[in-house]
mmCIF file of C-alpha atoms and ligand atoms in Angstrom:
data_model
loop_
_atom_site.group_PDB
_atom_site.id
_atom_site.type_symbol
_atom_site.label_atom_id
_atom_site.label_comp_id
_atom_site.label_asym_id
_atom_site.label_seq_id
_atom_site.Cartn_x
_atom_site.Cartn_y
_atom_site.Cartn_z
ATOM 1 C CA MET A 290 -128.452 184.905 -33.387
ATOM 2 C CA GLN A 291 -131.369 187.229 -33.988
ATOM 3 C CA VAL A 292 -130.613 190.055 -36.413
ATOM 4 C CA THR A 293 -133.009 192.943 -37.021
ATOM 5 C CA VAL A 294 -132.722 193.954 -40.658
ATOM 6 C CA PHE A 295 -133.808 197.580 -41.146
ATOM 7 C CA SER A 296 -134.926 199.251 -44.414
ATOM 8 C CA THR A 297 -135.720 195.884 -45.955
ATOM 9 C CA LYS A 298 -137.063 195.814 -49.486
ATOM 10 C CA PRO A 299 -138.283 192.578 -51.080
ATOM 11 C CA TYR A 300 -135.057 192.332 -53.097
ATOM 12 C CA ASP A 301 -132.917 192.586 -49.898
ATOM 13 C CA ARG A 302 -134.861 189.772 -48.314
ATOM 14 C CA LEU A 303 -134.571 187.590 -51.404
ATOM 15 C CA PHE A 304 -130.788 187.867 -51.573
ATOM 16 C CA LEU A 305 -130.174 187.730 -47.795
ATOM 17 C CA ASP A 306 -132.354 184.629 -47.424
ATOM 18 C CA ARG A 307 -130.378 182.932 -50.170
ATOM 19 C CA SER A 308 -127.089 183.580 -48.345
ATOM 20 C CA ALA A 309 -128.282 183.144 -44.756
ATOM 21 C CA SER A 310 -126.373 180.616 -42.673
ATOM 22 C CA GLN A 311 -127.529 178.141 -40.008
ATOM 23 C CA GLY A 312 -128.487 179.615 -36.674
ATOM 24 C CA LEU A 313 -129.121 183.057 -38.063
ATOM 25 C CA ASP A 314 -132.549 184.465 -37.369
ATOM 26 C CA PRO A 315 -133.160 187.539 -39.529
ATOM 27 C CA GLN A 316 -136.102 189.726 -38.463
ATOM 28 C CA TYR A 317 -136.974 191.772 -41.508
ATOM 29 C CA CYS A 318 -138.606 195.163 -41.131
ATOM 30 C CA GLU A 319 -139.371 197.740 -43.770
ATOM 31 C CA SER A 320 -138.866 200.690 -41.426
ATOM 32 C CA ARG A 321 -135.855 202.875 -41.623
ATOM 33 C CA LEU A 322 -133.821 202.846 -38.403
ATOM 34 C CA SER A 323 -134.517 205.945 -36.330
ATOM 35 C CA LEU A 324 -135.148 206.899 -32.718
ATOM 36 C CA GLU A 325 -138.798 205.960 -33.278
ATOM 37 C CA THR A 326 -138.090 202.511 -34.753
ATOM 38 C CA VAL A 327 -134.986 201.471 -32.818
ATOM 39 C CA THR A 328 -137.158 199.477 -30.421
ATOM 40 C CA LEU A 329 -137.543 196.874 -33.183
ATOM 41 C CA ALA A 330 -133.973 195.813 -32.366
ATOM 42 C CA GLU A 331 -134.872 194.607 -28.878
ATOM 43 C CA GLY A 332 -133.791 191.000 -28.420
ATOM 44 C CA SER A 333 -131.318 191.086 -31.315
ATOM 45 C CA GLY A 334 -127.572 190.621 -30.987
ATOM 46 C CA ALA A 335 -126.972 192.423 -34.265
ATOM 47 C CA ILE A 336 -128.719 194.759 -36.621
ATOM 48 C CA CYS A 337 -128.309 195.179 -40.341
ATOM 49 C CA ALA A 338 -128.667 198.696 -41.800
ATOM 50 C CA PHE A 339 -128.529 200.574 -45.090
ATOM 51 C CA VAL A 340 -127.376 203.995 -46.296
ATOM 52 C CA ASN A 341 -130.220 206.163 -45.022
ATOM 53 C CA ASP A 342 -130.647 204.525 -41.623
ATOM 54 C CA ASN A 343 -129.971 206.755 -38.640
ATOM 55 C CA LEU A 344 -126.863 205.611 -36.798
ATOM 56 C CA SER A 345 -126.291 208.713 -34.720
ATOM 57 C CA GLU A 346 -125.217 208.638 -31.078
ATOM 58 C CA PRO A 347 -128.712 208.523 -29.503
ATOM 59 C CA VAL A 348 -129.750 205.611 -31.729
ATOM 60 C CA LEU A 349 -126.505 203.743 -31.073
ATOM 61 C CA GLU A 350 -126.983 204.265 -27.326
ATOM 62 C CA ARG A 351 -130.423 202.668 -27.522
ATOM 63 C CA LEU A 352 -129.071 199.778 -29.577
ATOM 64 C CA ALA A 353 -126.276 199.143 -27.074
ATOM 65 C CA GLY A 354 -128.833 199.329 -24.264
ATOM 66 C CA TYR A 355 -130.835 196.529 -25.916
ATOM 67 C CA GLY A 356 -127.691 194.367 -26.031
ATOM 68 C CA VAL A 357 -126.956 194.801 -29.724
ATOM 69 C CA ARG A 358 -123.236 194.296 -30.294
ATOM 70 C CA LEU A 359 -122.878 194.447 -34.074
ATOM 71 C CA VAL A 360 -124.115 196.863 -36.740
ATOM 72 C CA ALA A 361 -123.678 195.193 -40.130
ATOM 73 C CA LEU A 362 -123.965 197.793 -42.879
ATOM 74 C CA ARG A 363 -125.180 196.658 -46.287
ATOM 75 C CA SER A 364 -123.134 199.470 -47.825
ATOM 76 C CA ALA A 365 -119.545 200.480 -48.463
ATOM 77 C CA GLY A 366 -120.052 204.031 -47.193
ATOM 78 C CA PHE A 367 -120.223 204.537 -43.421
ATOM 79 C CA ASN A 368 -120.392 208.333 -43.230
ATOM 80 C CA HIS A 369 -123.787 208.029 -41.534
ATOM 81 C CA VAL A 370 -122.365 206.161 -38.520
ATOM 82 C CA ASP A 371 -121.101 207.974 -35.419
ATOM 83 C CA LEU A 372 -117.932 205.906 -35.093
ATOM 84 C CA VAL A 373 -116.773 207.658 -31.932
ATOM 85 C CA ALA A 374 -120.036 206.822 -30.163
ATOM 86 C CA ALA A 375 -119.950 203.251 -31.483
ATOM 87 C CA ASP A 376 -116.440 202.788 -30.159
ATOM 88 C CA ARG A 377 -117.383 204.199 -26.755
ATOM 89 C CA LEU A 378 -120.408 201.900 -26.569
ATOM 90 C CA GLY A 379 -118.450 198.804 -27.632
ATOM 91 C CA LEU A 380 -120.519 198.400 -30.786
ATOM 92 C CA ARG A 381 -118.757 196.738 -33.683
ATOM 93 C CA ILE A 382 -119.450 198.229 -37.117
ATOM 94 C CA ALA A 383 -119.069 196.108 -40.244
ATOM 95 C CA ARG A 384 -119.464 197.107 -43.883
ATOM 96 C CA VAL A 385 -119.318 195.687 -47.378
ATOM 97 C CA PRO A 386 -116.138 197.319 -48.677
ATOM 98 C CA ALA A 387 -116.652 196.284 -52.294
ATOM 99 C CA TYR A 388 -119.568 194.632 -53.992
ATOM 100 C CA SER A 389 -119.556 195.720 -57.564
ATOM 101 C CA PRO A 390 -117.582 198.772 -58.579
ATOM 102 C CA HIS A 391 -118.779 197.881 -62.089
ATOM 103 C CA ALA A 392 -122.402 198.498 -61.106
ATOM 104 C CA VAL A 393 -121.700 202.057 -59.962
ATOM 105 C CA ALA A 394 -119.202 202.899 -62.713
ATOM 106 C CA GLU A 395 -121.516 201.583 -65.430
ATOM 107 C CA HIS A 396 -124.438 203.562 -64.015
ATOM 108 C CA THR A 397 -122.247 206.662 -63.966
ATOM 109 C CA ILE A 398 -121.574 206.122 -67.666
ATOM 110 C CA ALA A 399 -125.303 205.546 -68.276
ATOM 111 C CA ILE A 400 -126.042 208.957 -66.734
ATOM 112 C CA ILE A 401 -123.271 210.633 -68.735
ATOM 113 C CA LEU A 402 -124.482 209.153 -72.029
ATOM 114 C CA ALA A 403 -128.162 209.821 -71.343
ATOM 115 C CA LEU A 404 -127.492 213.395 -70.252
ATOM 116 C CA ASN A 405 -125.167 214.151 -73.149
ATOM 117 C CA ARG A 406 -127.386 212.683 -75.886
ATOM 118 C CA LYS A 407 -130.593 213.765 -74.105
ATOM 119 C CA ILE A 408 -132.002 210.251 -74.119
ATOM 120 C CA HIS A 409 -134.445 211.150 -71.313
ATOM 121 C CA ARG A 410 -135.935 213.858 -73.521
ATOM 122 C CA ALA A 411 -135.744 211.919 -76.783
ATOM 123 C CA TYR A 412 -137.633 209.007 -75.239
ATOM 124 C CA ASN A 413 -140.606 211.237 -74.409
ATOM 125 C CA ARG A 414 -140.494 213.134 -77.680
ATOM 126 C CA VAL A 415 -140.592 210.045 -79.862
ATOM 127 C CA ARG A 416 -143.487 208.603 -77.891
ATOM 128 C CA GLU A 417 -145.410 211.801 -78.616
ATOM 129 C CA GLY A 418 -144.623 211.694 -82.324
ATOM 130 C CA ASN A 419 -142.135 214.562 -82.077
ATOM 131 C CA PHE A 420 -139.116 213.642 -84.155
ATOM 132 C CA ALA A 421 -137.500 217.105 -84.167
ATOM 133 C CA LEU A 422 -133.863 217.143 -83.096
ATOM 134 C CA ASP A 423 -133.669 220.727 -81.813
ATOM 135 C CA GLY A 424 -132.415 220.737 -78.253
ATOM 136 C CA LEU A 425 -130.981 217.234 -78.458
ATOM 137 C CA LEU A 426 -127.488 218.202 -79.618
ATOM 138 C CA GLY A 427 -124.725 216.348 -77.764
ATOM 139 C CA PHE A 428 -120.948 216.123 -78.040
ATOM 140 C CA ASP A 429 -118.462 213.363 -78.799
ATOM 141 C CA LEU A 430 -117.002 211.839 -75.665
ATOM 142 C CA ASN A 431 -113.965 210.989 -77.727
ATOM 143 C CA GLY A 432 -111.241 213.544 -77.014
ATOM 144 C CA LYS A 433 -113.027 215.150 -74.060
ATOM 145 C CA THR A 434 -111.362 215.459 -70.679
ATOM 146 C CA MET A 435 -112.949 213.370 -67.971
ATOM 147 C CA GLY A 436 -111.924 214.348 -64.459
ATOM 148 C CA ILE A 437 -112.423 211.782 -61.720
ATOM 149 C CA ILE A 438 -112.217 212.856 -58.085
ATOM 150 C CA GLY A 439 -111.645 209.707 -56.050
ATOM 151 C CA THR A 440 -109.848 207.052 -58.083
ATOM 152 C CA GLY A 441 -110.541 204.066 -55.856
ATOM 153 C CA LYS A 442 -112.405 200.946 -56.921
ATOM 154 C CA ILE A 443 -115.289 202.716 -58.691
ATOM 155 C CA GLY A 444 -113.188 205.561 -60.081
ATOM 156 C CA THR A 445 -110.769 203.053 -61.606
ATOM 157 C CA VAL A 446 -113.498 201.102 -63.429
ATOM 158 C CA LEU A 447 -114.948 204.402 -64.618
ATOM 159 C CA ALA A 448 -111.527 205.495 -65.868
ATOM 160 C CA ARG A 449 -111.173 202.234 -67.808
ATOM 161 C CA ILE A 450 -114.544 202.692 -69.515
ATOM 162 C CA ALA A 451 -113.860 206.368 -70.246
ATOM 163 C CA ALA A 452 -110.495 205.445 -71.752
ATOM 164 C CA GLY A 453 -112.412 203.113 -74.073
ATOM 165 C CA PHE A 454 -114.450 206.088 -75.268
ATOM 166 C CA GLY A 455 -111.238 207.939 -76.070
ATOM 167 C CA CYS A 456 -111.486 210.420 -73.196
ATOM 168 C CA ARG A 457 -108.434 212.138 -71.782
ATOM 169 C CA LEU A 458 -108.206 211.254 -68.096
ATOM 170 C CA LEU A 459 -107.488 213.569 -65.197
ATOM 171 C CA GLY A 460 -107.529 212.294 -61.637
ATOM 172 C CA HIS A 461 -107.493 213.762 -58.174
ATOM 173 C CA ASP A 462 -107.054 211.645 -55.077
ATOM 174 C CA LEU A 463 -105.181 211.609 -51.791
ATOM 175 C CA LYS A 464 -102.706 209.341 -53.537
ATOM 176 C CA PRO A 465 -102.323 208.361 -57.218
ATOM 177 C CA ASN A 466 -103.533 204.939 -58.277
ATOM 178 C CA PRO A 467 -101.023 203.091 -60.537
ATOM 179 C CA ASP A 468 -103.894 201.274 -62.311
ATOM 180 C CA CYS A 469 -105.299 204.637 -63.400
ATOM 181 C CA GLU A 470 -101.886 205.969 -64.325
ATOM 182 C CA ALA A 471 -101.456 202.890 -66.533
ATOM 183 C CA LEU A 472 -104.613 204.011 -68.379
ATOM 184 C CA GLY A 473 -102.969 207.352 -69.093
ATOM 185 C CA MET A 474 -104.528 209.303 -66.236
ATOM 186 C CA THR A 475 -102.700 212.440 -65.134
ATOM 187 C CA TYR A 476 -103.055 213.351 -61.462
ATOM 188 C CA VAL A 477 -103.558 217.030 -60.738
ATOM 189 C CA ASP A 478 -104.623 219.138 -57.773
ATOM 190 C CA ARG A 479 -108.240 220.007 -57.081
ATOM 191 C CA GLU A 480 -108.141 223.394 -58.717
ATOM 192 C CA GLU A 481 -106.664 222.030 -61.934
ATOM 193 C CA ILE A 482 -109.140 219.166 -62.222
ATOM 194 C CA PHE A 483 -111.956 221.696 -61.732
ATOM 195 C CA ARG A 484 -110.499 224.017 -64.364
ATOM 196 C CA ARG A 485 -109.724 221.408 -67.053
ATOM 197 C CA SER A 486 -112.516 218.812 -66.896
ATOM 198 C CA ASP A 487 -115.250 218.775 -69.552
ATOM 199 C CA ILE A 488 -116.902 216.030 -67.526
ATOM 200 C CA LEU A 489 -116.264 215.927 -63.785
ATOM 201 C CA SER A 490 -117.256 212.792 -61.901
ATOM 202 C CA LEU A 491 -117.280 212.637 -58.116
ATOM 203 C CA ASN A 492 -116.332 209.193 -56.835
ATOM 204 C CA CYS A 493 -114.798 209.946 -53.450
ATOM 205 C CA PRO A 494 -116.343 209.143 -50.065
ATOM 206 C CA ARG A 495 -118.064 211.859 -48.081
ATOM 207 C CA THR A 496 -115.611 213.086 -45.483
ATOM 208 C CA PRO A 497 -115.096 216.471 -43.810
ATOM 209 C CA ASP A 498 -112.719 217.262 -46.666
ATOM 210 C CA THR A 499 -115.162 216.365 -49.446
ATOM 211 C CA HIS A 500 -118.295 217.795 -47.794
ATOM 212 C CA HIS A 501 -119.669 220.420 -50.226
ATOM 213 C CA LEU A 502 -116.675 220.013 -52.501
ATOM 214 C CA ILE A 503 -118.891 221.765 -55.050
ATOM 215 C CA ARG A 504 -120.220 224.901 -53.390
ATOM 216 C CA LYS A 505 -120.730 228.585 -54.056
ATOM 217 C CA ASP A 506 -117.063 229.550 -53.849
ATOM 218 C CA THR A 507 -115.734 226.578 -55.864
ATOM 219 C CA LEU A 508 -118.249 227.011 -58.725
ATOM 220 C CA PRO A 509 -116.188 229.740 -60.441
ATOM 221 C CA LEU A 510 -113.229 227.338 -60.589
ATOM 222 C CA LEU A 511 -115.132 224.895 -62.835
ATOM 223 C CA LYS A 512 -114.730 224.853 -66.609
ATOM 224 C CA PRO A 513 -117.737 226.818 -67.888
ATOM 225 C CA GLY A 514 -120.459 224.443 -69.059
ATOM 226 C CA VAL A 515 -118.959 221.405 -67.310
ATOM 227 C CA MET A 516 -120.983 218.197 -67.110
ATOM 228 C CA LEU A 517 -121.012 217.426 -63.387
ATOM 229 C CA ILE A 518 -121.804 213.901 -62.210
ATOM 230 C CA ASN A 519 -122.242 212.733 -58.629
ATOM 231 C CA THR A 520 -122.724 209.054 -57.850
ATOM 232 C CA SER A 521 -120.819 209.179 -54.534
ATOM 233 C CA ARG A 522 -122.678 210.820 -51.640
ATOM 234 C CA GLY A 523 -125.164 213.670 -51.854
ATOM 235 C CA ALA A 524 -123.394 216.074 -49.502
ATOM 236 C CA VAL A 525 -120.343 216.247 -51.755
ATOM 237 C CA ILE A 526 -122.379 218.821 -53.695
ATOM 238 C CA ASP A 527 -124.186 221.764 -52.137
ATOM 239 C CA ALA A 528 -127.465 221.525 -54.064
ATOM 240 C CA HIS A 529 -128.210 225.251 -53.614
ATOM 241 C CA ALA A 530 -124.917 226.080 -55.305
ATOM 242 C CA ALA A 531 -125.623 223.551 -58.067
ATOM 243 C CA ILE A 532 -128.915 225.306 -58.805
ATOM 244 C CA ALA A 533 -127.126 228.671 -59.009
ATOM 245 C CA GLY A 534 -124.525 227.116 -61.317
ATOM 246 C CA LEU A 535 -127.199 225.647 -63.574
ATOM 247 C CA LYS A 536 -129.022 228.978 -63.747
ATOM 248 C CA ASP A 537 -125.965 230.961 -64.827
ATOM 249 C CA GLY A 538 -124.605 228.218 -67.111
ATOM 250 C CA THR A 539 -121.468 227.458 -65.069
ATOM 251 C CA ILE A 540 -122.776 223.917 -64.914
ATOM 252 C CA GLY A 541 -123.775 222.774 -68.406
ATOM 253 C CA SER A 542 -125.508 219.652 -67.189
ATOM 254 C CA LEU A 543 -125.870 217.767 -63.931
ATOM 255 C CA GLY A 544 -126.275 214.054 -63.315
ATOM 256 C CA LEU A 545 -127.053 212.854 -59.815
ATOM 257 C CA ASP A 546 -127.630 209.470 -58.263
ATOM 258 C CA VAL A 547 -127.357 210.881 -54.755
ATOM 259 C CA TYR A 548 -128.722 213.956 -53.011
ATOM 260 C CA GLU A 549 -127.888 215.486 -49.649
ATOM 261 C CA GLU A 550 -131.457 215.240 -48.342
ATOM 262 C CA GLU A 551 -132.219 211.913 -50.018
ATOM 263 C CA ALA A 552 -133.107 210.179 -46.743
ATOM 264 C CA ASP A 553 -136.567 211.745 -46.921
ATOM 265 C CA LEU A 554 -137.110 210.748 -50.549
ATOM 266 C CA PHE A 555 -135.181 207.884 -52.021
ATOM 267 C CA PHE A 556 -136.129 204.199 -51.971
ATOM 268 C CA GLU A 557 -139.820 204.996 -51.385
ATOM 269 C CA ASP A 558 -142.787 205.387 -53.745
ATOM 270 C CA LEU A 559 -143.897 208.955 -53.042
ATOM 271 C CA SER A 560 -145.799 209.384 -56.292
ATOM 272 C CA ASN A 561 -149.074 209.974 -54.450
ATOM 273 C CA THR A 562 -147.708 212.593 -52.101
ATOM 274 C CA VAL A 563 -146.742 216.242 -52.407
ATOM 275 C CA LEU A 564 -143.031 216.875 -52.869
ATOM 276 C CA ARG A 565 -142.014 219.052 -49.927
ATOM 277 C CA ASP A 566 -138.350 219.509 -50.780
ATOM 278 C CA ASP A 567 -138.223 222.763 -52.784
ATOM 279 C CA VAL A 568 -134.551 222.386 -53.654
ATOM 280 C CA PHE A 569 -135.116 218.945 -55.120
ATOM 281 C CA ALA A 570 -138.237 220.199 -56.895
ATOM 282 C CA ARG A 571 -136.210 223.020 -58.476
ATOM 283 C CA LEU A 572 -133.566 220.552 -59.660
ATOM 284 C CA LEU A 573 -136.264 218.528 -61.393
ATOM 285 C CA THR A 574 -137.306 221.551 -63.483
ATOM 286 C CA PHE A 575 -134.041 221.760 -65.436
ATOM 287 C CA PRO A 576 -133.992 219.975 -68.785
ATOM 288 C CA ASN A 577 -130.243 219.428 -68.379
ATOM 289 C CA VAL A 578 -130.512 217.627 -65.040
ATOM 290 C CA LEU A 579 -130.900 213.865 -64.781
ATOM 291 C CA ILE A 580 -131.517 212.292 -61.386
ATOM 292 C CA THR A 581 -131.745 208.651 -60.381
ATOM 293 C CA GLY A 582 -132.666 207.649 -56.826
ATOM 294 C CA HIS A 583 -129.493 206.043 -55.468
ATOM 295 C CA GLN A 584 -129.747 203.170 -57.892
ATOM 296 C CA ALA A 585 -126.144 202.983 -59.128
ATOM 297 C CA PHE A 586 -125.412 199.929 -56.959
ATOM 298 C CA PHE A 587 -128.575 198.149 -58.039
ATOM 299 C CA THR A 588 -127.514 195.145 -60.087
ATOM 300 C CA ARG A 589 -128.069 191.432 -59.464
ATOM 301 C CA GLU A 590 -124.350 190.886 -59.028
ATOM 302 C CA ALA A 591 -124.054 193.680 -56.465
ATOM 303 C CA LEU A 592 -127.045 192.491 -54.408
ATOM 304 C CA GLU A 593 -125.624 188.965 -54.328
ATOM 305 C CA ALA A 594 -122.250 190.257 -53.174
ATOM 306 C CA ILE A 595 -123.814 192.568 -50.558
ATOM 307 C CA ALA A 596 -125.835 189.681 -49.083
ATOM 308 C CA GLU A 597 -122.889 187.283 -49.062
ATOM 309 C CA THR A 598 -120.500 189.746 -47.398
ATOM 310 C CA THR A 599 -123.130 190.869 -44.883
ATOM 311 C CA ILE A 600 -123.763 187.287 -43.812
ATOM 312 C CA ALA A 601 -120.005 186.600 -43.737
ATOM 313 C CA ASN A 602 -119.545 189.647 -41.487
ATOM 314 C CA ILE A 603 -122.217 188.428 -39.085
ATOM 315 C CA ASP A 604 -120.921 184.831 -39.121
ATOM 316 C CA ALA A 605 -117.357 185.943 -38.402
ATOM 317 C CA PHE A 606 -118.645 188.087 -35.539
ATOM 318 C CA ARG A 607 -120.629 185.153 -34.171
ATOM 319 C CA SER A 608 -117.604 182.862 -34.129
ATOM 320 C CA THR A 609 -114.747 185.249 -33.274
ATOM 321 C CA GLY A 610 -116.366 188.437 -31.977
ATOM 322 C CA VAL A 611 -114.876 190.366 -34.896
ATOM 323 C CA PRO A 612 -116.653 190.927 -38.235
ATOM 324 C CA LEU A 613 -114.805 190.180 -41.457
ATOM 325 C CA HIS A 614 -114.788 193.797 -42.613
ATOM 326 C CA ALA A 615 -114.784 195.953 -39.507
ATOM 327 C CA VAL A 616 -114.963 199.728 -39.648
ATOM 328 C CA THR A 617 -112.518 200.831 -36.973
ATOM 329 C CA MET A 618 -111.472 204.145 -35.503
ATOM 330 C CA ASP A 619 -108.470 203.989 -37.861
ATOM 331 C CA PHE A 620 -110.849 205.080 -40.630
ATOM 332 C CA LEU A 621 -111.481 208.313 -38.733
ATOM 333 C CA ALA A 622 -107.788 208.889 -38.251
ATOM 334 C CA GLY A 623 -107.256 208.324 -41.993
ATOM 335 C CA ARG A 624 -105.007 205.344 -41.326
ATOM 336 C CA SER A 625 -107.066 202.892 -43.316
HETATM 337 P P1 NAI B 798 -112.822 203.471 -52.539
HETATM 338 O O1 NAI B 798 -112.509 203.574 -51.094
HETATM 339 O O2 NAI B 798 -112.294 202.304 -53.304
HETATM 340 O O3 NAI B 798 -112.297 204.799 -53.296
HETATM 341 C C1 NAI B 798 -112.500 206.086 -52.815
HETATM 342 C C2 NAI B 798 -111.309 206.929 -53.262
HETATM 343 O O4 NAI B 798 -111.546 208.272 -52.864
HETATM 344 C C3 NAI B 798 -109.992 206.470 -52.622
HETATM 345 O O5 NAI B 798 -109.000 206.311 -53.620
HETATM 346 C C4 NAI B 798 -109.662 207.630 -51.680
HETATM 347 O O6 NAI B 798 -108.260 207.828 -51.516
HETATM 348 C C5 NAI B 798 -110.313 208.796 -52.390
HETATM 349 N N1 NAI B 798 -110.511 209.942 -51.522
HETATM 350 C C6 NAI B 798 -110.804 209.975 -50.201
HETATM 351 N N2 NAI B 798 -110.847 211.236 -49.751
HETATM 352 C C7 NAI B 798 -110.579 212.029 -50.827
HETATM 353 C C8 NAI B 798 -110.451 213.421 -51.000
HETATM 354 N N3 NAI B 798 -110.600 214.262 -49.971
HETATM 355 N N4 NAI B 798 -110.163 213.891 -52.240
HETATM 356 C C9 NAI B 798 -109.979 213.048 -53.281
HETATM 357 N N5 NAI B 798 -110.075 211.710 -53.165
HETATM 358 C C10 NAI B 798 -110.366 211.209 -51.956
HETATM 359 O O7 NAI B 798 -114.385 203.577 -52.652
HETATM 360 P P2 NAI B 798 -115.315 203.129 -53.878
HETATM 361 O O8 NAI B 798 -115.758 201.737 -53.676
HETATM 362 O O9 NAI B 798 -114.655 203.502 -55.161
HETATM 363 O O10 NAI B 798 -116.579 204.075 -53.630
HETATM 364 C C11 NAI B 798 -116.490 205.479 -53.746
HETATM 365 C C12 NAI B 798 -117.734 206.110 -53.151
HETATM 366 O O11 NAI B 798 -118.855 205.789 -53.966
HETATM 367 C C13 NAI B 798 -118.123 205.539 -51.763
HETATM 368 O O12 NAI B 798 -117.462 206.211 -50.734
HETATM 369 C C14 NAI B 798 -119.599 205.772 -51.712
HETATM 370 O O13 NAI B 798 -119.827 207.035 -51.101
HETATM 371 C C15 NAI B 798 -120.021 205.838 -53.180
HETATM 372 N N6 NAI B 798 -120.894 204.722 -53.550
HETATM 373 C C16 NAI B 798 -122.093 205.021 -54.148
HETATM 374 C C17 NAI B 798 -122.956 204.015 -54.533
HETATM 375 C C18 NAI B 798 -124.242 204.299 -55.225
HETATM 376 O O14 NAI B 798 -125.097 203.411 -55.341
HETATM 377 N N7 NAI B 798 -124.478 205.503 -55.717
HETATM 378 C C19 NAI B 798 -122.634 202.603 -54.252
HETATM 379 C C20 NAI B 798 -121.324 202.405 -53.681
HETATM 380 C C21 NAI B 798 -120.497 203.438 -53.321
#
């Protein structure tokens, strides 16, 4: 079966080629999937896509028209797929439900530690022969309250690491997770986790309920000076509100691995071009903001697991017509 693999980077190709099975014919292309590039899928029975590919209704219609029957996502998140349109068009959607929660949780901790101890600033200072410590003051994680919104696979690993640092754990989720409770986590409502967390980490999926969870009218609910960390999906934070919160000190520091408008920026080398996103540019001016470009997943172990599950999804679809990890309409109805 021919599979058009969109948004391919050399590392994707390396790991997918290693896992590829007999009879699979991957057609790698660097382009992101969009209305302009969808034609690359002609002749393929399946496509393989990543987080910033466009899987809206018009694109899905074109794919179905070409005879594509499977969209194999190389991600856990599927908020960028129009599931209703896919269902109507008879397109199967598959995802990689878990690859390495450790990768994302450990990166979240890396951001927290770097931001708190100002490692990003210290690195530059020392290289310039500036050994002054002014402005580099941090706080002990030990004894601080870490709030985790979304205590699924990643949130649980994060909770375990934070417990190791001696943090007090607060959680907020649709339902409590016994593994987190066993670590001493107390589950509270949204308002209380906002009010009590010294460090607030967002680890929930992007859904209508979590869209702009942090916005203008929820900012005043946060503990003043909170360290806010988002490694989930960009739209969980309204970046305009975050800027306002940073300016008035409501947000003490901000760590991001995701950004609402990241599709136009992340995963590409834009160092020779002019940055056109003024909101992103403003975020970069704050000394207490640390941004990485959707790299939390990026470990060897995670790439291996993504490739293996993606191939397993395609193989299962080839032999039974159903991928191993299908995203069904039940997800929309909240039954899964
Ligand atoms: P998961 O499905 O294991 O856990 C998500 C948790 O969020 C579940 O416990 C769920 O009940 C909870 N949740 C859902 N709606 C909620 C709401 N309205 N309020 C509070 N909690 C809610 O997912 P996992 O693997 O832990 O991933 C979490 C998110 O991390 C993904 O949805 C994805 O957006 C993001 N992610 C980011 C990566 C990166 O590289 N930055 C890589 C992988 C995932």
